[in-house]
PDB file of C-alpha atoms in Angstrom:
ATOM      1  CA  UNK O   1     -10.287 -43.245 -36.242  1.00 92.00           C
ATOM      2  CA  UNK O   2      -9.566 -39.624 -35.100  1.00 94.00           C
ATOM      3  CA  UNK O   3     -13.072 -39.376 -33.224  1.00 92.00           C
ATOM      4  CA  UNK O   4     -12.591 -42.908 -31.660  1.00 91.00           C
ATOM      5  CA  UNK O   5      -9.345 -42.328 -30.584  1.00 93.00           C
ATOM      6  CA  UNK O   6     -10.884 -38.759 -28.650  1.00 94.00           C
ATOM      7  CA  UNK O   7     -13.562 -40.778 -27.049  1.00 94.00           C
ATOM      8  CA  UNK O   8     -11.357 -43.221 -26.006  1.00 91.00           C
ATOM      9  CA  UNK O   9      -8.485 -40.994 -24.332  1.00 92.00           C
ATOM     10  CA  UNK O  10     -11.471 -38.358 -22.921  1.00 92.00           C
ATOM     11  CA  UNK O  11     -12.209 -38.166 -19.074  1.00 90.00           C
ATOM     12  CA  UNK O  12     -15.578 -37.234 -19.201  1.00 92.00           C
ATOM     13  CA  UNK O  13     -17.634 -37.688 -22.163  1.00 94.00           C
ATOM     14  CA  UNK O  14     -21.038 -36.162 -22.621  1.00 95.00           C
ATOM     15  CA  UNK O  15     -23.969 -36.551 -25.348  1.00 97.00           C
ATOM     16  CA  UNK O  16     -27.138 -34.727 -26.248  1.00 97.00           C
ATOM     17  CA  UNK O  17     -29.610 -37.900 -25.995  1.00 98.00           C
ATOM     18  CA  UNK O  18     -29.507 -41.299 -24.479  1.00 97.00           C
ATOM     19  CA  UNK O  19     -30.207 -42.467 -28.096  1.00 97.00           C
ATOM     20  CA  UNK O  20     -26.429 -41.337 -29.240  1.00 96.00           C
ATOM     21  CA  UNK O  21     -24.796 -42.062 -26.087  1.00 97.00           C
ATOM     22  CA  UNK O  22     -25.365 -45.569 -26.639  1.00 96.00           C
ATOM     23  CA  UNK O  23     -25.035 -45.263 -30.022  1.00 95.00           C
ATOM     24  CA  UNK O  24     -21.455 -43.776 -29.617  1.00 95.00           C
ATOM     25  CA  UNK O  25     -20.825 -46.595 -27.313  1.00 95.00           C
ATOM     26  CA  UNK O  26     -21.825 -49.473 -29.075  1.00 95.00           C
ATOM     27  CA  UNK O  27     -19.937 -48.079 -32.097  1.00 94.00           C
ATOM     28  CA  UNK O  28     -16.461 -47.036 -30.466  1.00 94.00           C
ATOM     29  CA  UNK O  29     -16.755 -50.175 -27.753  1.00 93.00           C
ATOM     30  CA  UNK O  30     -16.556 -47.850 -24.967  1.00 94.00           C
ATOM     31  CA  UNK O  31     -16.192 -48.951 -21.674  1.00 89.00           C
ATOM     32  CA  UNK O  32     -16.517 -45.379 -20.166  1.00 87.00           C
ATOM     33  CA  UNK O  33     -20.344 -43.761 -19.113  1.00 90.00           C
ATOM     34  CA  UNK O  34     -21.582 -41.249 -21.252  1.00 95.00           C
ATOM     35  CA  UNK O  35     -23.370 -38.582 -19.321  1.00 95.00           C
ATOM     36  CA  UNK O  36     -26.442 -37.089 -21.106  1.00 97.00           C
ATOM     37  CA  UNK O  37     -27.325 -33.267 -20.526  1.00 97.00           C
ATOM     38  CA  UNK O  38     -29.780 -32.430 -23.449  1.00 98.00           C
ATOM     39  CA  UNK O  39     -30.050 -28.845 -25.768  1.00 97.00           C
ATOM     40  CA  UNK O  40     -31.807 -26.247 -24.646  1.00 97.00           C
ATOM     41  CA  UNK O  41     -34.053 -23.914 -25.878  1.00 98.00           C
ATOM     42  CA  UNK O  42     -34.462 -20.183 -24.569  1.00 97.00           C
ATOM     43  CA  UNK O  43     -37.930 -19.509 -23.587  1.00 97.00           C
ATOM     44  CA  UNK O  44     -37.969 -16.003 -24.211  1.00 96.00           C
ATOM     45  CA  UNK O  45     -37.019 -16.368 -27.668  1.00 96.00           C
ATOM     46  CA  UNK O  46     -38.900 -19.126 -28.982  1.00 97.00           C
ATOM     47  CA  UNK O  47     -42.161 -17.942 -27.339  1.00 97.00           C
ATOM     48  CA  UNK O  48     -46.347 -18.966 -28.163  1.00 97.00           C
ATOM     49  CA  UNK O  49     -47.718 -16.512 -30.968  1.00 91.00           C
ATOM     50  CA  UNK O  50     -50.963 -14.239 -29.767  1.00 88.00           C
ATOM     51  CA  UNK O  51     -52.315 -14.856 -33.491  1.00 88.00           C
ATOM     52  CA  UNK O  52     -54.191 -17.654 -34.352  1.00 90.00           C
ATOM     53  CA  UNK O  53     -52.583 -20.174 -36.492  1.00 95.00           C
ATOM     54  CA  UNK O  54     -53.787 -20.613 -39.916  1.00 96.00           C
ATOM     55  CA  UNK O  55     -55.954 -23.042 -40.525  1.00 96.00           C
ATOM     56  CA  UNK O  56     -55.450 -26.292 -42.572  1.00 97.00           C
ATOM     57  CA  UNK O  57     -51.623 -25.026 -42.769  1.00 98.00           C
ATOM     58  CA  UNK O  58     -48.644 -27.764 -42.168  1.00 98.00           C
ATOM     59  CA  UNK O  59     -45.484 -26.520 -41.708  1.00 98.00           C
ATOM     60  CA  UNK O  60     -41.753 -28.168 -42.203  1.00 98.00           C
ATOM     61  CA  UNK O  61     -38.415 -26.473 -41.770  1.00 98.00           C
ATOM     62  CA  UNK O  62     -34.897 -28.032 -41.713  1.00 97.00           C
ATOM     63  CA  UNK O  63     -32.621 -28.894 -44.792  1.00 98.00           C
ATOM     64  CA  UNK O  64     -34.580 -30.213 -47.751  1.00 98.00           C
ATOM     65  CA  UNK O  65     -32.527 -33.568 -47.332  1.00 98.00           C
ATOM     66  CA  UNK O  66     -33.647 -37.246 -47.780  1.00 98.00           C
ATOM     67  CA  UNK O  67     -31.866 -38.077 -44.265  1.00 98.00           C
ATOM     68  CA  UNK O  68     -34.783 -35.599 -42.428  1.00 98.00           C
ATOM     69  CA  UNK O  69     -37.834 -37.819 -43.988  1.00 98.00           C
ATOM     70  CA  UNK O  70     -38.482 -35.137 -46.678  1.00 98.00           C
ATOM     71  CA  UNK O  71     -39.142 -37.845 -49.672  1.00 98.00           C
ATOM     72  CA  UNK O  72     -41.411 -39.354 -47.343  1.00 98.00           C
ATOM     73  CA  UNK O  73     -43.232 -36.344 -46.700  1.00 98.00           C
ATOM     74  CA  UNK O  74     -44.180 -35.947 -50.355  1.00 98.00           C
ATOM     75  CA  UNK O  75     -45.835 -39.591 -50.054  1.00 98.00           C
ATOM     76  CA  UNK O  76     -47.409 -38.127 -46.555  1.00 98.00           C
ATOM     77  CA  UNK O  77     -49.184 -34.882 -48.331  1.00 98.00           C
ATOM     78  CA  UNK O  78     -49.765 -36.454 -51.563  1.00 97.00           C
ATOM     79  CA  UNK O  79     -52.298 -38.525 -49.477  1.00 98.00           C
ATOM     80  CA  UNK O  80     -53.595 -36.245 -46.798  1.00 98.00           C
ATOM     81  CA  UNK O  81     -54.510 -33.646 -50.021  1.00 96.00           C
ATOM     82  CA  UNK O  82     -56.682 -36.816 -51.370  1.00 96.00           C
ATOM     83  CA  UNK O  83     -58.632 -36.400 -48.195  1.00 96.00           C
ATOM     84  CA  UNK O  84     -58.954 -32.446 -48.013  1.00 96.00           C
ATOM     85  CA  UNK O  85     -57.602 -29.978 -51.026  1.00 96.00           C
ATOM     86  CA  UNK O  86     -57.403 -27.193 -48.653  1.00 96.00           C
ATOM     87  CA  UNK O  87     -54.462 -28.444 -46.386  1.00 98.00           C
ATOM     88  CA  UNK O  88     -51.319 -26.724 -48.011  1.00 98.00           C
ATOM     89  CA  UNK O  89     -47.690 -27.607 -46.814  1.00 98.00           C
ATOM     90  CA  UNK O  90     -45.259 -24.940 -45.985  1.00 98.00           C
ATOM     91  CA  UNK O  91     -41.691 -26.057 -46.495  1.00 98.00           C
ATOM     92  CA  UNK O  92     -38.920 -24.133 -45.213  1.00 98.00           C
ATOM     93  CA  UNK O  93     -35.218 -24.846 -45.506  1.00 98.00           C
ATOM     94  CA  UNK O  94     -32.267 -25.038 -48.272  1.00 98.00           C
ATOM     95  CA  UNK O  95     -32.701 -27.349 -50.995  1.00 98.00           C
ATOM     96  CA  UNK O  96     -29.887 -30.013 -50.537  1.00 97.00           C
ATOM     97  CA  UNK O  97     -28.013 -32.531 -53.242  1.00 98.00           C
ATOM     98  CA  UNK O  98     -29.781 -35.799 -53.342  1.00 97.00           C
ATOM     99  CA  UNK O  99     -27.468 -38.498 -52.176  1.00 95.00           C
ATOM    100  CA  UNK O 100     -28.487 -41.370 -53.865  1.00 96.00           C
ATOM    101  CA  UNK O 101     -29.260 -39.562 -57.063  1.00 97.00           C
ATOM    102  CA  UNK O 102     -27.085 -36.035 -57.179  1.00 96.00           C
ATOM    103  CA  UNK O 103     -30.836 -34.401 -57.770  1.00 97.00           C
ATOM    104  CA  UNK O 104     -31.980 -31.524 -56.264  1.00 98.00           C
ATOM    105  CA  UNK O 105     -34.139 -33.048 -53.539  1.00 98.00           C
ATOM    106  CA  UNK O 106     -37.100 -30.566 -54.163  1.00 98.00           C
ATOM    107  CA  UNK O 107     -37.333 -31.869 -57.520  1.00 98.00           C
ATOM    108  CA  UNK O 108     -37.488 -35.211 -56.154  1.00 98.00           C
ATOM    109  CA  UNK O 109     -40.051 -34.302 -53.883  1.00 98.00           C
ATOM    110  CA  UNK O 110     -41.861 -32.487 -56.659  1.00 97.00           C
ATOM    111  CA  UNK O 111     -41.357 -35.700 -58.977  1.00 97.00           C
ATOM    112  CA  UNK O 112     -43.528 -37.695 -55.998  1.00 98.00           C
ATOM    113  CA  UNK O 113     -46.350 -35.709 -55.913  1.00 97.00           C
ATOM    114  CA  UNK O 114     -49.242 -35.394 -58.363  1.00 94.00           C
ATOM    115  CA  UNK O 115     -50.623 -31.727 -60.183  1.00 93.00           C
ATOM    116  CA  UNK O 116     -52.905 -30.938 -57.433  1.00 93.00           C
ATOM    117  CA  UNK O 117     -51.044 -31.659 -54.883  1.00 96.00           C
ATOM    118  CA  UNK O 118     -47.890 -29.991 -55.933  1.00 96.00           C
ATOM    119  CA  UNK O 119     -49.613 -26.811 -56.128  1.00 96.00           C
ATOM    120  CA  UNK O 120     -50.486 -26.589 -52.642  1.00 98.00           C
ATOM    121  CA  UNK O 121     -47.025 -26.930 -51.389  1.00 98.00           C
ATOM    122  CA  UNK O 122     -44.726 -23.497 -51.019  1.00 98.00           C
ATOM    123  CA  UNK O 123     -41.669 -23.277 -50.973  1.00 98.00           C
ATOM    124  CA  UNK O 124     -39.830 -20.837 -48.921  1.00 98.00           C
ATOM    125  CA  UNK O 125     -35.656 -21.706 -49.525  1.00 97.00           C
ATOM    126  CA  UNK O 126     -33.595 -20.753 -46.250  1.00 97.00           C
ATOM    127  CA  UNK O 127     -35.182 -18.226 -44.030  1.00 97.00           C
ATOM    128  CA  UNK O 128     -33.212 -15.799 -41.405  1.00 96.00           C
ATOM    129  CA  UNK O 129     -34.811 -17.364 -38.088  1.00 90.00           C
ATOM    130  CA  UNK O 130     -36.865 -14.704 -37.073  1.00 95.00           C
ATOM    131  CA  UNK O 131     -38.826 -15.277 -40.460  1.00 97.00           C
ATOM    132  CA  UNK O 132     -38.770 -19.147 -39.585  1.00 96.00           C
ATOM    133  CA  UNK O 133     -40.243 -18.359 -36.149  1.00 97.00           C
ATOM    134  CA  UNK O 134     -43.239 -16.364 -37.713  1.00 97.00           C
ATOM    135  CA  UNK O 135     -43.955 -19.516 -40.241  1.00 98.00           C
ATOM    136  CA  UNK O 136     -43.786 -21.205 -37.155  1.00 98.00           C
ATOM    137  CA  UNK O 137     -46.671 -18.957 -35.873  1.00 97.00           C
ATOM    138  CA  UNK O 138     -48.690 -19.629 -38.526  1.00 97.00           C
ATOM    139  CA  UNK O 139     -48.800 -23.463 -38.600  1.00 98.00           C
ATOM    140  CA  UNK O 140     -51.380 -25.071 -37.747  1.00 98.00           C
ATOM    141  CA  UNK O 141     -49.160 -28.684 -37.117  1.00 98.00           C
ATOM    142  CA  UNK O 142     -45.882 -28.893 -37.511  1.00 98.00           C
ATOM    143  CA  UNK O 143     -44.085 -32.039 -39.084  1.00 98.00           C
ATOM    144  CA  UNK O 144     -40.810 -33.477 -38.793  1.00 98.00           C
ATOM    145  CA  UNK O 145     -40.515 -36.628 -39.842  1.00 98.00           C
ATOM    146  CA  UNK O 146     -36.052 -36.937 -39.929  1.00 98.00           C
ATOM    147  CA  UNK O 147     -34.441 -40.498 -39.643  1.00 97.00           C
ATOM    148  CA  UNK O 148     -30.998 -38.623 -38.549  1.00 95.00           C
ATOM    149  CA  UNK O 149     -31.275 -36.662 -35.531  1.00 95.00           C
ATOM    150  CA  UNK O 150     -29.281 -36.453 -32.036  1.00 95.00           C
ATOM    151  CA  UNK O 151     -32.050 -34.182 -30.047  1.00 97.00           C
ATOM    152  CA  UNK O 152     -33.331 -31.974 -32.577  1.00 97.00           C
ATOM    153  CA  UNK O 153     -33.387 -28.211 -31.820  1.00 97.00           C
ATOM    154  CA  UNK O 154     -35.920 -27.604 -34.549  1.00 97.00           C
ATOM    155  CA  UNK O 155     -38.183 -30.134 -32.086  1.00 98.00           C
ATOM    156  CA  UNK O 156     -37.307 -28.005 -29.269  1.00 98.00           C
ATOM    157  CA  UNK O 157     -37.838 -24.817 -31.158  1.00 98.00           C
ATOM    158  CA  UNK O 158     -41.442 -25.484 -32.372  1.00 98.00           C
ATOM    159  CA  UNK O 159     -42.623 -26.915 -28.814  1.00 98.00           C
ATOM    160  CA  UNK O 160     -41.441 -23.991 -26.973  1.00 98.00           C
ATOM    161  CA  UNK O 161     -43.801 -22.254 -29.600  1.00 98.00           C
ATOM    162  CA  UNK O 162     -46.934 -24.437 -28.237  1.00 98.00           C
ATOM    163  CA  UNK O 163     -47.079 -26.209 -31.942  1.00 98.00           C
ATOM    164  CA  UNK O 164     -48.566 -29.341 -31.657  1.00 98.00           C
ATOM    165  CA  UNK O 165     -45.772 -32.119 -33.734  1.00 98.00           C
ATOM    166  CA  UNK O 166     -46.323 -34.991 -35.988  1.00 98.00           C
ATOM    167  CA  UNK O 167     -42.432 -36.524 -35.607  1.00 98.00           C
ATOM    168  CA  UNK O 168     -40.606 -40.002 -36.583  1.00 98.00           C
ATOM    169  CA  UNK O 169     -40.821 -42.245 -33.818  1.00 98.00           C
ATOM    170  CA  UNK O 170     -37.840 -43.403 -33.679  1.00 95.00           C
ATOM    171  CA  UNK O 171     -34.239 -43.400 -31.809  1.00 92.00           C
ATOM    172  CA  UNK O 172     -34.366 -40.099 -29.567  1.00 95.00           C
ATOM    173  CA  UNK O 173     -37.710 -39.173 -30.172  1.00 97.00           C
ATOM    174  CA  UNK O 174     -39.195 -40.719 -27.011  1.00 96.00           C
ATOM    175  CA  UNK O 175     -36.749 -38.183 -24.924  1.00 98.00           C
ATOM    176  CA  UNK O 176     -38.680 -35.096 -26.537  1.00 98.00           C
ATOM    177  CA  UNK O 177     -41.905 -36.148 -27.423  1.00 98.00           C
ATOM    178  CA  UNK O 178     -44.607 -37.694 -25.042  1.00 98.00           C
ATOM    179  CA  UNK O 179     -46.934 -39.307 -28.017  1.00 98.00           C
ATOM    180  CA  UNK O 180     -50.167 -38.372 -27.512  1.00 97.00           C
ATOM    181  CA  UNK O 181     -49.811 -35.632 -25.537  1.00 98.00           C
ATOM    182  CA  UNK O 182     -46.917 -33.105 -26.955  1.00 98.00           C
ATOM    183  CA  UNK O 183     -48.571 -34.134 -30.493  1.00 98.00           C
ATOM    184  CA  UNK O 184     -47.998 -37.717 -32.361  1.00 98.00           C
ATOM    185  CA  UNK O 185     -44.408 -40.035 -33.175  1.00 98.00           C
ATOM    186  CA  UNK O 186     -45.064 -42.218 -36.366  1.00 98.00           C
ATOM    187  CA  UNK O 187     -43.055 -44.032 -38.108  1.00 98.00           C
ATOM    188  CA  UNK O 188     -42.303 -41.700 -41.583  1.00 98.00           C
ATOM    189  CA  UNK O 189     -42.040 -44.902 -43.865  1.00 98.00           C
ATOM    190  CA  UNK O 190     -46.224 -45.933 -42.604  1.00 98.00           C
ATOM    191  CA  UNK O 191     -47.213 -42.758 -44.951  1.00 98.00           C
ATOM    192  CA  UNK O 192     -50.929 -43.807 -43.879  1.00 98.00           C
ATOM    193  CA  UNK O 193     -50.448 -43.536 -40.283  1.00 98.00           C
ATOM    194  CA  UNK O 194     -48.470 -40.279 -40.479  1.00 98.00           C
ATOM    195  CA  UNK O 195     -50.842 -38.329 -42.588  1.00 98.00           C
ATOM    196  CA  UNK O 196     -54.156 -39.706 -40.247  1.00 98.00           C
ATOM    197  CA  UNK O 197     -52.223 -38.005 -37.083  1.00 98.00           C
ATOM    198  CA  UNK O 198     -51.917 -34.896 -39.281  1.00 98.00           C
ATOM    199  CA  UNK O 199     -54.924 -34.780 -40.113  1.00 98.00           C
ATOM    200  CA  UNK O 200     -56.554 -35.668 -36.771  1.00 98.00           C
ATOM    201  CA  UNK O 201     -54.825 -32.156 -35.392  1.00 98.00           C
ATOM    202  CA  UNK O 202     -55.819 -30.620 -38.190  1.00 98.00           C
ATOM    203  CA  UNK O 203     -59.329 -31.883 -37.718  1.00 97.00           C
ATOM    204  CA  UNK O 204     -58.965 -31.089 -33.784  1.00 97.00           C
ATOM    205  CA  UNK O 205     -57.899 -27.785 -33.256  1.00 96.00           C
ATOM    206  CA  UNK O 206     -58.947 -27.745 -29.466  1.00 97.00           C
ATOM    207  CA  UNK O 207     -57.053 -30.744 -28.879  1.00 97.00           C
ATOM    208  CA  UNK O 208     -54.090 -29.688 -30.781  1.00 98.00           C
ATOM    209  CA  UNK O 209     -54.006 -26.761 -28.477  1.00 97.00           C
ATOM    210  CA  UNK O 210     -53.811 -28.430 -25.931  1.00 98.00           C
ATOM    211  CA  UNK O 211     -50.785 -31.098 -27.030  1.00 98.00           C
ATOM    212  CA  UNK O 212     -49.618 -27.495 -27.842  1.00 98.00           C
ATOM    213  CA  UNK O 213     -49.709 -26.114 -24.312  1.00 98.00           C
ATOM    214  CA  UNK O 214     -48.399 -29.866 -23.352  1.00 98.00           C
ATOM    215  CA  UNK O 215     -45.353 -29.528 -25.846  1.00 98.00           C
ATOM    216  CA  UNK O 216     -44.203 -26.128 -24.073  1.00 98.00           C
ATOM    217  CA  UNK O 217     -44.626 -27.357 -20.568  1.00 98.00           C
ATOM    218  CA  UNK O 218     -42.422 -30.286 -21.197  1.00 98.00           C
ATOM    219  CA  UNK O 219     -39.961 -27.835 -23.169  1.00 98.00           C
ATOM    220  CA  UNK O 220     -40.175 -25.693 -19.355  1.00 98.00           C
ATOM    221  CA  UNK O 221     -39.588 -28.765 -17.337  1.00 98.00           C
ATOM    222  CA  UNK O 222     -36.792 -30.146 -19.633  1.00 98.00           C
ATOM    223  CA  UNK O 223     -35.058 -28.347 -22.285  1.00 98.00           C
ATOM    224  CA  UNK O 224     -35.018 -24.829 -21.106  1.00 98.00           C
ATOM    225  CA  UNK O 225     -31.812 -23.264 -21.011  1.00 97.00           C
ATOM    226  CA  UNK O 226     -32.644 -22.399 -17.452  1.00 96.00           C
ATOM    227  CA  UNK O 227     -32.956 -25.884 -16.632  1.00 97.00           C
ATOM    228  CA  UNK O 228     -30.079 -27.318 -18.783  1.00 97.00           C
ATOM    229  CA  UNK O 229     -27.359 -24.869 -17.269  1.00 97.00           C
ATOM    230  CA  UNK O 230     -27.811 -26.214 -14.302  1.00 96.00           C
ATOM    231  CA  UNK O 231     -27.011 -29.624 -15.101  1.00 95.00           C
ATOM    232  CA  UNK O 232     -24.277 -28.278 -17.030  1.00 94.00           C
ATOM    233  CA  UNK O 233     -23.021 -26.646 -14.096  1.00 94.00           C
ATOM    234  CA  UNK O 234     -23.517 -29.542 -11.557  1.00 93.00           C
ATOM    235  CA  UNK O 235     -21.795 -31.547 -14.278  1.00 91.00           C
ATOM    236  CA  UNK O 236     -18.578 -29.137 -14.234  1.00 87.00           C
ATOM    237  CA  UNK O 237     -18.694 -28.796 -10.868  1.00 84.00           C
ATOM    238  CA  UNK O 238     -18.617 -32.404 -10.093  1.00 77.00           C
ATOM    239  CA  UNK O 239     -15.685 -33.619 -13.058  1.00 74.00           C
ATOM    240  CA  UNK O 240     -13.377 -30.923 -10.915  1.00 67.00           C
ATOM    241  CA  UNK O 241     -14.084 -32.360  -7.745  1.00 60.00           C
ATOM    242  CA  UNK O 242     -13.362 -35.213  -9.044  1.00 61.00           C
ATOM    243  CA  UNK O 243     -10.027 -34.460 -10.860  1.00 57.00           C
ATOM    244  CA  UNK O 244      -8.931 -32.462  -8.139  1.00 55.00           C
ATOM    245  CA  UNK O 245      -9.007 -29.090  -9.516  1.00 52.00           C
TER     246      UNK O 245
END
């Protein structure tokens, strides 16, 4: 009620993505435009490793949560370490409450898998970010397959990093990723379809650098917080001009 009654009685209202701008205004029944102006991500923080990546490594990092596709993910790797024993998954991030359940959801994830596969999964717990940046180094693919997102930084972050992503396909993700060329969007719930596109980039490490190299360029072009302060600015700019300030 609070947040509808803001929305309603605000000027100028601004959102991340499209994908919750209409959201928001389908919700509330807003009349009013929503004006979208994206995160950014510094490029001189979140920059491309000169080490190789490690091979047959898959990296996620974000809250252990079932909202960010995590108990999917365990259905995902159970199958792509059926097809090669090597791969091992890299999870990074704090181990969150179930919501359905109360359960830890590592142990949930852990409950999915089978013996072998379970033992080529680490688990790292909450990182400070500089350590998340190296894992990010490291991977080989990164994977994020979350069902709740408004433009995900953690997207942003691992682009800017020229990782090649496997990602959900749904709701904002056609505003970051160009599937295909960044990396892949698949649906997280088709477990068979998002373990072949890991394991394609896995399998194609020239043409994962290169959806690499894409995912950076359209991070440049984009999300960069060069780029995004200037719409932020032309944004300001204009709502005074408007209200007469």
């Amino acid at each position: 009620w609070f947040e509808k009654l803001a929305l309603k009685n605000a000027d100028y209202l601004l959102s991340v993505s499209k994908f919750t701008a209409e959201k928001t205004r389908e919700i509330f029944n807003l009349k009013n435009e929503i004006k979208v102006i994206p995160n950014s991500v510094d490029l001189e923080t979140f920059t491309p490793s000169v080490e190789a990546s490690t091979p047959d490594t898959i990296l996620y990092f974000g809250s252990i949560i079932r909202k960010k596709g995590v108990l999917e993910l365990a259905e995902i790797f159970k199958l792509i370490n059926k097809h090669n024993p090597n791969i091992r998954l890299v999870m990074a991030g704090r181990d969150v409450p179930d919501i359905k359940t109360g359960k830890s959801t590592r142990a949930l994830f852990d409950d999915i898998l089978d013996e072998k596969s379970r033992g080529k999964v680490s688990w790292l717990g909450s990182l400070p970010y500089e350590e998340v940046k190296v894992q990010i180094s490291k991977a080989a693919v990164v994977i994020l397959p979350s069902f709740a997102e408004a433009l995900p930084m953690t997207w942003l972050e691992a682009m800017a990093m020229e990782k090649p992503l496997v990602t959900s396909n749904i709701g904002w993700a056609k505003e970051v990723m160009l599937n295909g060329v960044t990396g892949f969007t698949e649906d997280p719930k088709d477990h068979k379809a998002y373990a072949e596109k890991i394991l394609y980039l896995l399998d194609n490490p020239c043409e994962a650098a290169e959806r690499g190299k894409a995912a950076r360029d359209r991070v440049k072009k984009k999300f960069s917080t060069e780029v995004v302060i200037k719409r932020n600015l032309a944004f300001s700019s204009l709502t005074t001009k408007i209200s007469g300030i």
